[in-house]
Amino acid sequence: MAIDDAEVRRIAALARLEIADEDLHHVAVQLSAVLEFAATLNALDLEGCEPTTFAPAGEPLRADAPDGRTLGAEDVLAGAPEVRDGCFVVPIIVENVNP
Amino acid sequence: MAWEPVIGLECHLQVRTNTKMFCGCPVAFGDEPNTHTCPVCLGLPGALPRVNAAAIDAAVSLGLALGCDVRSESVFARKNYFYPDMPKNYQVTQYDRPLCEGGALPAVVDGALRRFALTRIHCEEDAGKSFHPERHGDVRISRVEFNRAGTPLLEMVTEPVLRSPAECTAFLLSLRRLVRWLGLSDGDMEKAQLRCDANVSLRPAGTPGLGVKTEIKNLNSIKGVERGVAAEIARQAALLDEGGAVVQATLLYDADHDRLAVMRTKEDAHDYRYFPEPDLPVLRLEAGRLDAARAALPELPWAREERFASAYGLPGYDAAVLTEARDLSDYFEACAREADAKLASNWIMVEVLRVLKERGWSLARWAERVPPERLRAFLSKVGTKALPGPLAKQVFAWMADEDGTPDELLARHGVRVQASADDLRPLVRRVLEEHPEAVAQFLEGKGVTFGFLVGRVMKASGGQAVPQVVQALLREELAARGAGS
Amino acid sequence: MSAAADAWRLSAASVAEAVRSRALDPVDAAASGWDGPARRWERDVHAVAHSDPAARHSAARDARTDGPLAGVPVLVKDNLCTTDYPTTCGSRILAGWHAPYEATVVRRLREAGGVVVGKANMDEFAMGSSTEFSCYGPTRNPWDLDRVPGGSSGGSAAAVAYGLVPLALGSDTGGSVRQPAAFCGVYGLKPTYGRLSRYGLVAFGSSLDQVGLFARHAGDVAMLYAALAGPDPFDATSRPGPAPDVSPWDAGVAGLRFGWPANLWEKGVDAPIVAGLERSAAALERAGATRVPLEFRPGDAGVAAYYLVATAEASSNLARFDGVRYGRRAAGATDVFDLYTRTRSEGFGPEVRRRILLGTYALSSGYYDAYYLKAQRARTRIRREFAAAFGRCDLLLLPTAPTLPFRLGEKVDDPLAMYLSDVFTIGANLAGLPGLSVPAGLSPEGLPVGVQLLAPEDGEPALLRAARAIEVDGDAARLPRGHEREVAWPGSR
């Protein structure tokens, strides 16, 4: 199998997803099938093929000026699950320093 | 065992632009939370970034000033990790092909000009702000707001070429001067306009390898960097001297207690899954844009510092002070033209700066009141001794508040420079007659100095006499009295 | 039957003309689909995720009556931001979310006079080929209620197919507009990458996504495209310069060469689809186009490349759904990281979770080169293959889907089988090329057959001219002559 249960757990943690123990193996099997299928890429001759990038002509940069999209605080907070003093509220952040 | 510290710095500079890195929200501080946000910097579903030209221009200017290779094609990338102050839970930054590579920052260390090699400079977006945990009832919460999210940052990484806390200080002072010089930022660490993390490792002195390094965060001032780095060097040295091993870790510096605490170790290191940002095309800068940016660079601070020393014959100290800020150095240069450079330097370094500090004035405000031509006229009067010391200071102070030439100011305030011997002789004689004991003691060589007598005359003149004239007259009169007794 | 009540039968072009000439009120045009076909079909088909009579009425009342789309009712896929309806992407995690801004294409739609009458059901976050993965329940194919309408834009396709609306917006990342169009017997256009703004389209695979268009008439596709296409300062990936001019969509195909890659359907493609291809090719030839047989091999590797790139980008795009600023938040979290895990695990369905895991893996340290990077290189290879093919022809004619619409439940448990059914559509997304699915008649059992036309970048005019030629050709299918016509509804033959 391309990916085992432990690996699925590690990936799930990176993606902030929880997988119930009883589902773990099933998910591993499904993912493995797709990843093994990805081996078909090896059949292609990729000599001289750089990764696709996107670079259209035209001005890529915008002027350093307001563009009329700034929202009022009410709009910003309207859809928020929990608000206090104009801020979004979350359960405690364990390490309170920006990485 | 003698350990050699090997230090690298990673700096984040907030660029002073009107709007954010990827959207048109204003960059503003101190306002109500979440009032400068839009779908883009809030990371709302469906929002897309657009790159701010001014942020790129800032990075290009800085890169060119530091002699970096500025890439004509660079790539934005996503750095993926979850954190509440990151609205998209990824940061748009640059990874594989950053805007600038190489280059070096000159800085003076122990009187010698050094060049500290850089690895790279690139553009990225700042995160929002999360507040310290609060308790509400039995629940502990944190609050987050996003006015700051998306602010343009320049990340600058040095090669591991610094060797002491003092070099870190010199580096940061030079960097701060440069970014102010170029108008990119105030670079004030206390205001978080410049942030700095340090990577520190030790190796046996004289060996070429690299030891295990740790990362120090939460260094919130230049002093903090110096102390934090020193603390870590000491910690690692003690550990290694005991035969222990340094563990790769991220440490937080606690400035209040001058202490380091482990934040996380290598095992918990993030897998950021960098990949090129699909919402932004490859950034192409045409040669014309780079050439224009290069041509627009001003004379750089270290070059000007060196030129002031050599062209004007100024001591290194003066040159450093005068080139602390670009506007100050421009002002000096305008004043020193066809004038006594050292005199101009003294007056600017001491008196002008003092006025600015006392009154909380910017140099621009001073220069409005006392443009270079006006100061030049003043200085030439001082230089020819036509304006004696204490009077000169008085006139200088008047110039800050009033218009007029030095002569007009003196007249307006009813002060006269007494420079003629005919005017002063009666005063000198009167003072000598009022202090017979002092004169007698002076002539006997006992206890009373010539300077004392000069001082008496100066005081009697209300400070308006020219000292050299007073001195000459006094000598004559005293000689006459001495010869007479 | 009054003219107003029958408005749902009209093409979009006819509706717009009638509204501009004051012969039809937009309020009636909007209500017509709901009062007529919806009463018969919507409960079974379930094309609509969000709609509301009061909101429909006020949108119609406020519609511009002088624009190219004057008064035309349009259904908008639930992953495009609208301010008057929720935008939930068919997902619990966005339950009840109202966007505070509108997608550029929605704004342009309204500026042209279009009336947004609701949001269309879809596979959750556009991940699916059957519209079976919506948190609101599946959409069914109006042609056979036991079968899927295709996905992920199944609701948009089905709504146009049964007459609820003459136009709908969808999104196409790997075929999500073209395949449901084929399954539902309507036109589905995926434009050249960058020709329709993605600002306000909730991102799935950013370098692959495009807003797509549904209609029952080739001319209506052209009209909608012209109103919406063009660069957007809010989307850095939008293509600079004016969009290609599609006004000559009825100019015919004389001199056009279409590639005929018969190797693609040697096996694995249902016979009625092959028959549809033959009919379409014959129609094009009768209209003066030249068939150019050639061999073309996008192959399975294209599907692998597509799924690695799409899921990798999606895993990053969907990281923002964390319960902090919008959408649903899980209860009982002990700290913020626990909040993320609970919210996302509860809020995302199984297919979305599967793809996030796949994408996270493809980007993770140690695997990036073998998966994501290799897939991006394969993509360059595929673009070159298309470029080579288009050196010999102006268009490619090939199947949209390898099979007729399958039954609900048939592929839900076999993700790989579901992915492989995208084999003919993913190429256009990987290469950024425009593609149009064209109705090409019915199978012997009465199921819609669709065929696909692909063109080089900015080849939308050629696509539409070819589609029109197939459309007017008597032999090709049961399709229109002129603008106003009686639509052949399922079961009404």
Coordinates of C-alpha atoms in Angstrom, one line a residue, chain C residues 29-470:
Chain C
A29 CA -40.1 36.0 -16.5
A30 CA -38.6 35.0 -13.2
A31 CA -41.9 33.6 -11.8
S32 CA -42.6 31.7 -14.9
G33 CA -40.0 29.0 -14.3
W34 CA -41.2 28.6 -10.7
D35 CA -44.8 28.6 -11.5
G36 CA -44.5 26.2 -14.4
P37 CA -41.8 23.6 -14.6
A38 CA -40.6 23.9 -11.0
R39 CA -44.0 22.7 -9.8
R40 CA -43.6 19.6 -11.9
W41 CA -40.0 18.9 -11.4
E42 CA -38.2 20.6 -8.6
R43 CA -39.3 18.3 -5.8
D44 CA -37.9 15.3 -7.6
V45 CA -34.9 16.9 -9.3
H46 CA -33.9 19.2 -6.4
A47 CA -31.7 21.5 -8.6
V48 CA -32.0 24.4 -6.2
A49 CA -30.1 24.9 -3.0
H50 CA -31.4 28.3 -2.0
S51 CA -34.2 30.4 -3.4
D52 CA -37.0 32.6 -2.0
P53 CA -40.0 34.1 -3.8
A54 CA -39.6 37.5 -2.1
A55 CA -35.9 37.7 -3.1
R56 CA -36.7 36.6 -6.7
H57 CA -39.4 39.2 -6.9
S58 CA -37.2 42.0 -5.7
A59 CA -34.3 41.0 -7.9
A60 CA -36.6 41.0 -10.9
R61 CA -38.2 44.2 -10.0
D62 CA -34.8 45.9 -9.7
A63 CA -33.5 44.4 -12.9
R64 CA -32.1 46.6 -15.6
T65 CA -34.4 46.4 -18.6
D66 CA -32.1 47.8 -21.2
G67 CA -29.1 45.5 -21.0
P68 CA -28.1 42.5 -23.1
L69 CA -29.5 40.1 -20.5
A70 CA -32.5 42.3 -19.6
G71 CA -34.8 40.4 -17.2
V72 CA -33.3 37.0 -17.9
P73 CA -33.6 34.7 -14.9
V74 CA -30.3 33.0 -14.0
L75 CA -29.5 30.3 -11.4
V76 CA -26.1 30.7 -9.9
K77 CA -24.0 27.8 -8.5
D78 CA -23.8 27.8 -4.7
N79 CA -20.0 28.4 -4.8
L80 CA -20.3 31.8 -6.3
C81 CA -20.7 34.7 -3.8
T82 CA -24.0 36.5 -3.9
T83 CA -25.2 39.0 -1.3
D84 CA -28.9 38.1 -1.6
Y85 CA -28.6 34.4 -1.0
P86 CA -26.4 32.2 1.2
T87 CA -23.2 30.9 -0.4
T88 CA -22.6 27.5 1.2
C89 CA -20.8 25.4 -1.6
G90 CA -23.1 22.5 -0.7
S91 CA -21.3 22.1 2.6
R92 CA -22.4 22.1 6.3
I93 CA -19.3 24.0 7.2
L94 CA -20.7 27.1 5.5
A95 CA -24.2 26.6 6.6
G96 CA -26.1 29.9 6.6
W97 CA -23.1 32.0 5.5
H98 CA -24.0 35.2 3.6
A99 CA -21.1 36.7 1.7
P100 CA -20.6 40.4 2.3
Y101 CA -19.5 40.8 -1.3
E102 CA -20.4 39.5 -4.8
A103 CA -18.5 37.6 -7.3
T104 CA -17.4 39.7 -10.3
V105 CA -19.4 37.5 -12.7
V106 CA -22.5 37.9 -10.6
R107 CA -22.0 41.6 -10.6
R108 CA -21.6 41.7 -14.3
L109 CA -24.6 39.5 -14.7
R110 CA -26.8 42.0 -12.8
E111 CA -25.2 45.0 -14.7
A112 CA -26.3 43.3 -17.9
G113 CA -29.8 43.0 -16.6
G114 CA -29.7 39.4 -15.5
V115 CA -31.9 38.4 -12.5
V116 CA -30.4 36.0 -10.0
V117 CA -33.2 33.7 -8.9
G118 CA -31.4 31.4 -6.6
K119 CA -28.4 29.2 -5.9
A120 CA -27.9 25.8 -7.5
N121 CA -27.2 22.6 -5.7
M122 CA -23.7 21.2 -6.2
D123 CA -21.2 18.6 -5.0
E124 CA -19.7 19.9 -1.8
F125 CA -16.9 22.4 -2.7
A126 CA -17.2 21.3 -6.3
M127 CA -15.6 18.0 -5.6
G128 CA -17.6 15.3 -7.4
S129 CA -19.0 14.2 -10.7
S130 CA -22.5 13.4 -9.8
T131 CA -24.0 16.0 -7.3
E132 CA -24.5 13.2 -4.9
F133 CA -22.1 14.8 -2.4
S134 CA -24.1 17.8 -1.4
C135 CA -25.1 18.4 2.2
Y136 CA -28.6 19.2 0.9
G137 CA -29.0 15.8 -0.7
P138 CA -28.5 14.8 -4.3
T139 CA -29.8 16.5 -7.5
R140 CA -31.4 14.1 -9.9
N141 CA -31.3 14.0 -13.7
P142 CA -34.6 15.3 -15.1
W143 CA -34.3 12.8 -18.0
D144 CA -34.3 9.9 -15.6
L145 CA -34.8 10.5 -11.9
D146 CA -32.8 7.4 -11.0
R147 CA -29.8 8.8 -12.6
V148 CA -27.3 11.5 -11.7
P149 CA -27.3 14.8 -13.5
G150 CA -23.5 14.8 -13.4
G151 CA -21.4 17.1 -11.2
S152 CA -20.3 19.1 -9.6
S153 CA -22.6 21.7 -11.3
G154 CA -25.5 19.2 -11.4
G155 CA -28.1 21.6 -10.1
S156 CA -27.2 24.3 -12.7
A157 CA -27.4 21.8 -15.5
A158 CA -30.6 20.2 -14.4
A159 CA -32.4 23.6 -13.8
V160 CA -31.6 24.6 -17.4
A161 CA -32.6 21.2 -18.7
Y162 CA -36.1 21.2 -17.1
G163 CA -36.8 24.8 -17.9
L164 CA -36.5 26.4 -14.5
V165 CA -34.2 29.0 -16.0
P166 CA -32.8 29.6 -19.5
L167 CA -29.3 30.3 -18.2
A168 CA -27.2 29.1 -15.3
L169 CA -23.7 29.6 -13.9
G170 CA -21.5 26.8 -12.8
S171 CA -17.9 26.1 -12.3
D172 CA -15.5 23.7 -14.1
T173 CA -12.3 22.4 -12.6
G174 CA -12.1 19.0 -14.2
G175 CA -15.3 18.9 -16.2
S176 CA -17.9 20.1 -13.7
V177 CA -19.8 22.1 -16.2
R178 CA -19.2 20.1 -19.4
Q179 CA -20.0 16.7 -18.0
P180 CA -23.3 17.7 -16.3
A181 CA -24.2 19.5 -19.5
A182 CA -23.7 16.3 -21.4
F183 CA -25.7 14.3 -18.9
C184 CA -28.6 16.8 -18.9
G185 CA -28.7 17.5 -22.6
V186 CA -27.8 21.1 -22.5
Y187 CA -24.8 23.3 -23.6
G188 CA -22.0 23.7 -21.1
L189 CA -19.1 26.1 -21.7
K190 CA -15.8 26.2 -19.8
P191 CA -14.0 29.3 -21.1
T192 CA -10.3 29.8 -21.7
Y193 CA -8.6 30.0 -18.3
G194 CA -8.7 33.6 -17.2
R195 CA -11.5 34.7 -19.5
L196 CA -14.2 34.7 -16.7
S197 CA -13.1 36.2 -13.4
R198 CA -12.6 33.9 -10.5
Y199 CA -13.1 36.7 -7.9
G200 CA -15.9 35.5 -5.7
L201 CA -15.7 31.9 -6.9
V202 CA -14.9 29.8 -3.9
A203 CA -11.6 28.2 -4.9
F204 CA -11.2 24.5 -5.4
G205 CA -8.2 24.0 -7.8
S206 CA -7.1 27.6 -8.4
S207 CA -5.0 26.9 -11.5
L208 CA -7.8 24.8 -13.0
D209 CA -11.1 26.5 -11.9
Q210 CA -13.2 28.6 -14.3
V211 CA -16.8 29.8 -14.0
G212 CA -18.8 28.0 -16.6
L213 CA -22.1 28.7 -18.5
F214 CA -25.2 26.6 -19.1
A215 CA -27.9 27.3 -21.7
R216 CA -30.2 25.4 -24.1
H217 CA -29.1 27.3 -27.2
A218 CA -25.7 28.0 -28.7
G219 CA -26.7 31.7 -29.2
D220 CA -27.6 32.0 -25.5
V221 CA -24.1 30.7 -24.5
A222 CA -22.6 33.4 -26.7
M223 CA -24.8 36.1 -25.3
L224 CA -24.0 35.2 -21.7
Y225 CA -20.3 34.8 -22.4
A226 CA -20.1 38.3 -24.1
A227 CA -21.8 39.8 -21.0
L228 CA -19.5 38.3 -18.4
A229 CA -16.1 37.7 -20.1
G230 CA -13.1 40.0 -19.8
P231 CA -10.3 41.0 -17.5
D232 CA -11.0 41.8 -13.8
P233 CA -8.6 43.9 -11.8
F234 CA -9.5 41.8 -8.7
D235 CA -8.3 38.6 -10.3
A236 CA -4.5 38.4 -11.1
T237 CA -5.1 35.3 -13.2
S238 CA -7.6 36.9 -15.5
R239 CA -6.4 37.1 -19.0
P240 CA -5.5 40.6 -20.1
G241 CA -6.9 42.2 -23.2
P242 CA -10.5 42.0 -24.4
A243 CA -12.3 38.7 -24.5
P244 CA -12.6 37.1 -27.9
D245 CA -15.6 38.4 -29.9
V246 CA -18.3 35.7 -30.0
S247 CA -20.9 37.7 -32.0
P248 CA -20.2 35.7 -35.2
W249 CA -21.4 32.5 -33.4
D250 CA -23.8 31.9 -36.3
A251 CA -21.2 32.6 -39.1
G252 CA -20.9 28.9 -40.0
V253 CA -17.9 26.6 -40.2
A254 CA -16.8 26.7 -43.8
G255 CA -13.1 26.1 -43.8
L256 CA -12.9 25.1 -40.2
R257 CA -10.9 21.9 -39.5
F258 CA -11.9 19.6 -36.7
G259 CA -9.6 16.9 -35.3
W260 CA -11.1 13.4 -35.0
P261 CA -9.1 11.5 -32.4
A262 CA -11.0 8.2 -32.9
N263 CA -8.4 6.3 -30.8
L264 CA -9.9 7.9 -27.7
W265 CA -13.2 6.0 -28.1
E266 CA -11.9 2.7 -29.5
K267 CA -13.0 1.2 -26.1
G268 CA -14.5 2.3 -22.9
V269 CA -17.0 4.7 -24.4
D270 CA -20.7 3.9 -24.6
A271 CA -22.0 3.2 -28.1
P272 CA -24.7 5.9 -28.1
I273 CA -22.0 8.5 -27.4
V274 CA -19.9 7.2 -30.3
A275 CA -23.1 7.5 -32.4
G276 CA -23.5 11.0 -31.3
L277 CA -19.9 11.8 -32.3
E278 CA -20.5 10.4 -35.7
R279 CA -23.7 12.4 -36.1
S280 CA -22.0 15.6 -35.0
A281 CA -19.0 15.0 -37.3
A282 CA -21.4 14.5 -40.2
A283 CA -23.3 17.7 -39.4
L284 CA -20.0 19.7 -39.3
E285 CA -19.0 18.2 -42.6
R286 CA -22.3 19.0 -44.2
A287 CA -21.8 22.6 -43.0
G288 CA -18.5 22.8 -44.8
A289 CA -16.0 21.9 -42.1
T290 CA -13.2 19.4 -42.7
R291 CA -12.6 16.3 -40.6
V292 CA -8.9 15.6 -39.7
P293 CA -8.4 12.2 -38.3
L294 CA -5.6 12.2 -35.8
E295 CA -4.3 10.3 -32.8
F296 CA -4.5 12.0 -29.4
R297 CA -3.4 10.5 -26.2
P298 CA -4.2 12.6 -23.0
G299 CA -4.6 9.2 -21.3
D300 CA -4.8 8.1 -17.7
A301 CA -1.7 10.1 -16.8
G302 CA -3.7 13.3 -17.4
V303 CA -6.3 12.1 -14.8
A304 CA -3.5 11.5 -12.3
A305 CA -1.9 14.8 -13.0
Y306 CA -5.2 16.5 -12.6
Y307 CA -6.1 14.9 -9.3
L308 CA -2.7 15.6 -7.8
V309 CA -2.7 19.3 -8.8
A310 CA -6.4 19.9 -8.0
T311 CA -6.4 18.2 -4.6
A312 CA -3.1 19.8 -3.7
E313 CA -4.4 23.3 -4.4
A314 CA -7.7 22.4 -2.7
S315 CA -6.0 21.2 0.4
S316 CA -4.6 24.7 0.8
N317 CA -7.7 26.6 -0.4
L318 CA -9.9 24.8 2.1
A319 CA -7.6 25.4 5.0
R320 CA -9.4 28.7 5.7
F321 CA -12.6 26.8 6.8
D322 CA -11.8 26.7 10.4
G323 CA -14.8 28.0 12.4
V324 CA -13.1 31.3 13.3
R325 CA -14.4 34.0 11.1
Y326 CA -17.4 32.5 9.2
G327 CA -19.5 29.4 8.8
R328 CA -20.2 26.7 11.3
R329 CA -18.1 26.3 14.5
A330 CA -17.9 23.0 16.4
A331 CA -18.8 22.9 20.1
G332 CA -16.8 21.7 22.9
A333 CA -13.3 22.6 21.7
T334 CA -10.6 22.8 24.4
D335 CA -8.3 25.1 22.5
V336 CA -8.2 26.7 19.1
F337 CA -6.3 23.9 17.3
D338 CA -8.9 21.5 18.7
L339 CA -11.6 23.8 17.3
Y340 CA -10.1 23.5 13.9
T341 CA -10.0 19.8 13.9
R342 CA -13.5 19.4 15.2
T343 CA -15.0 22.0 13.0
R344 CA -13.4 20.6 9.9
S345 CA -14.0 17.0 10.6
E346 CA -17.7 17.6 11.4
G347 CA -18.2 20.2 8.7
F348 CA -16.6 18.5 5.6
G349 CA -18.2 15.5 3.9
P350 CA -16.2 12.3 3.2
E351 CA -15.2 13.2 -0.4
V352 CA -13.9 16.6 0.6
R353 CA -11.9 15.1 3.5
R354 CA -10.5 12.4 1.2
R355 CA -9.3 15.0 -1.3
I356 CA -7.8 17.3 1.3
L357 CA -5.8 14.3 2.6
L358 CA -4.7 13.4 -0.8
G359 CA -3.7 17.0 -1.6
T360 CA -1.9 17.4 1.7
Y361 CA 0.1 14.3 1.0
A362 CA 1.0 15.4 -2.5
L363 CA 2.5 18.6 -1.1
S364 CA 4.1 17.2 2.0
S365 CA 7.8 17.2 2.7
G366 CA 9.4 14.3 0.9
Y367 CA 6.6 13.8 -1.5
Y368 CA 6.4 17.1 -3.2
D369 CA 8.7 16.2 -6.1
A370 CA 7.2 12.8 -6.7
Y371 CA 3.6 14.0 -6.8
Y372 CA 2.8 17.7 -7.1
L373 CA 5.9 18.7 -9.0
K374 CA 5.8 15.8 -11.4
A375 CA 2.1 16.4 -12.0
Q376 CA 2.9 20.0 -12.9
R377 CA 5.5 18.8 -15.3
A378 CA 3.1 16.3 -16.8
R379 CA 0.8 19.2 -17.3
T380 CA 3.3 21.0 -19.5
R381 CA 3.6 17.8 -21.5
I382 CA -0.1 17.7 -22.0
R383 CA -0.2 21.4 -23.0
R384 CA 2.3 20.6 -25.7
E385 CA 0.3 17.7 -26.9
F386 CA -2.7 19.9 -27.4
A387 CA -0.6 22.5 -29.1
A388 CA 0.7 19.9 -31.5
A389 CA -2.8 18.7 -32.2
F390 CA -4.0 22.3 -32.8
G391 CA -1.2 22.7 -35.3
R392 CA -3.3 20.4 -37.6
C393 CA -6.9 21.5 -36.8
D394 CA -8.9 24.4 -35.3
L395 CA -11.1 22.3 -33.0
L396 CA -11.1 18.8 -31.5
L397 CA -14.3 16.8 -31.4
L398 CA -14.3 14.1 -28.7
P399 CA -16.6 12.7 -26.0
T400 CA -17.5 14.7 -23.0
A401 CA -18.0 11.7 -20.7
P402 CA -17.2 8.1 -21.5
T403 CA -20.6 6.9 -20.3
L404 CA -24.2 7.9 -20.3
P405 CA -25.5 9.3 -17.0
F406 CA -25.0 6.6 -14.4
R407 CA -27.3 5.7 -11.6
L408 CA -27.3 7.3 -8.2
G409 CA -25.1 5.4 -5.8
E410 CA -23.3 3.6 -8.6
K411 CA -19.9 5.2 -8.1
V412 CA -20.1 6.8 -4.6
D413 CA -18.0 4.1 -3.0
D414 CA -15.3 3.9 -5.7
P415 CA -13.5 7.3 -5.8
L416 CA -11.1 6.1 -8.4
A417 CA -13.8 5.0 -10.8
M418 CA -15.5 8.4 -10.4
Y419 CA -12.2 10.1 -11.1
L420 CA -11.5 8.1 -14.2
S421 CA -14.8 9.2 -15.7
D422 CA -13.2 12.7 -16.1
V423 CA -10.7 11.4 -18.6
F424 CA -11.9 13.6 -21.5
T425 CA -12.6 16.8 -19.6
I426 CA -9.5 17.3 -17.4
G427 CA -7.3 18.0 -20.4
A428 CA -8.9 21.4 -21.0
N429 CA -8.4 22.4 -17.4
L430 CA -4.8 21.3 -17.3
A431 CA -4.1 23.2 -20.5
G432 CA -6.3 26.2 -19.8
L433 CA -8.2 25.7 -23.0
P434 CA -11.9 26.4 -23.7
G435 CA -14.3 23.5 -24.0
L436 CA -17.9 23.2 -24.9
S437 CA -20.2 20.3 -24.4
V438 CA -22.9 20.2 -27.1
P439 CA -26.1 18.2 -26.9
A440 CA -26.0 15.5 -29.6
G441 CA -29.3 13.7 -29.4
L442 CA -30.6 10.9 -27.2
S443 CA -29.6 7.3 -26.7
P444 CA -32.0 4.6 -27.6
E445 CA -33.3 4.6 -24.0
G446 CA -33.9 8.4 -24.2
L447 CA -30.9 9.6 -22.2
P448 CA -29.0 12.7 -23.4
V449 CA -25.8 12.3 -25.4
G450 CA -23.3 15.1 -25.2
V451 CA -20.1 15.6 -27.3
Q452 CA -17.3 17.9 -26.6
L453 CA -15.5 20.5 -28.7
L454 CA -12.1 21.8 -27.6
A455 CA -10.2 24.8 -29.0
P456 CA -6.9 26.6 -28.5
E457 CA -6.8 29.5 -26.1
D458 CA -9.4 32.2 -27.0
G459 CA -11.1 29.7 -29.3
E460 CA -14.6 30.4 -27.9
P461 CA -15.8 31.8 -31.2
A462 CA -14.8 28.7 -33.1
L463 CA -16.4 26.5 -30.5
L464 CA -19.7 28.3 -30.7
R465 CA -19.7 28.4 -34.5
A466 CA -19.2 24.6 -34.6
A467 CA -21.9 24.1 -31.9
R468 CA -24.3 26.2 -33.9
A469 CA -23.6 24.2 -37.0
I470 CA -24.5 21.0 -35.2

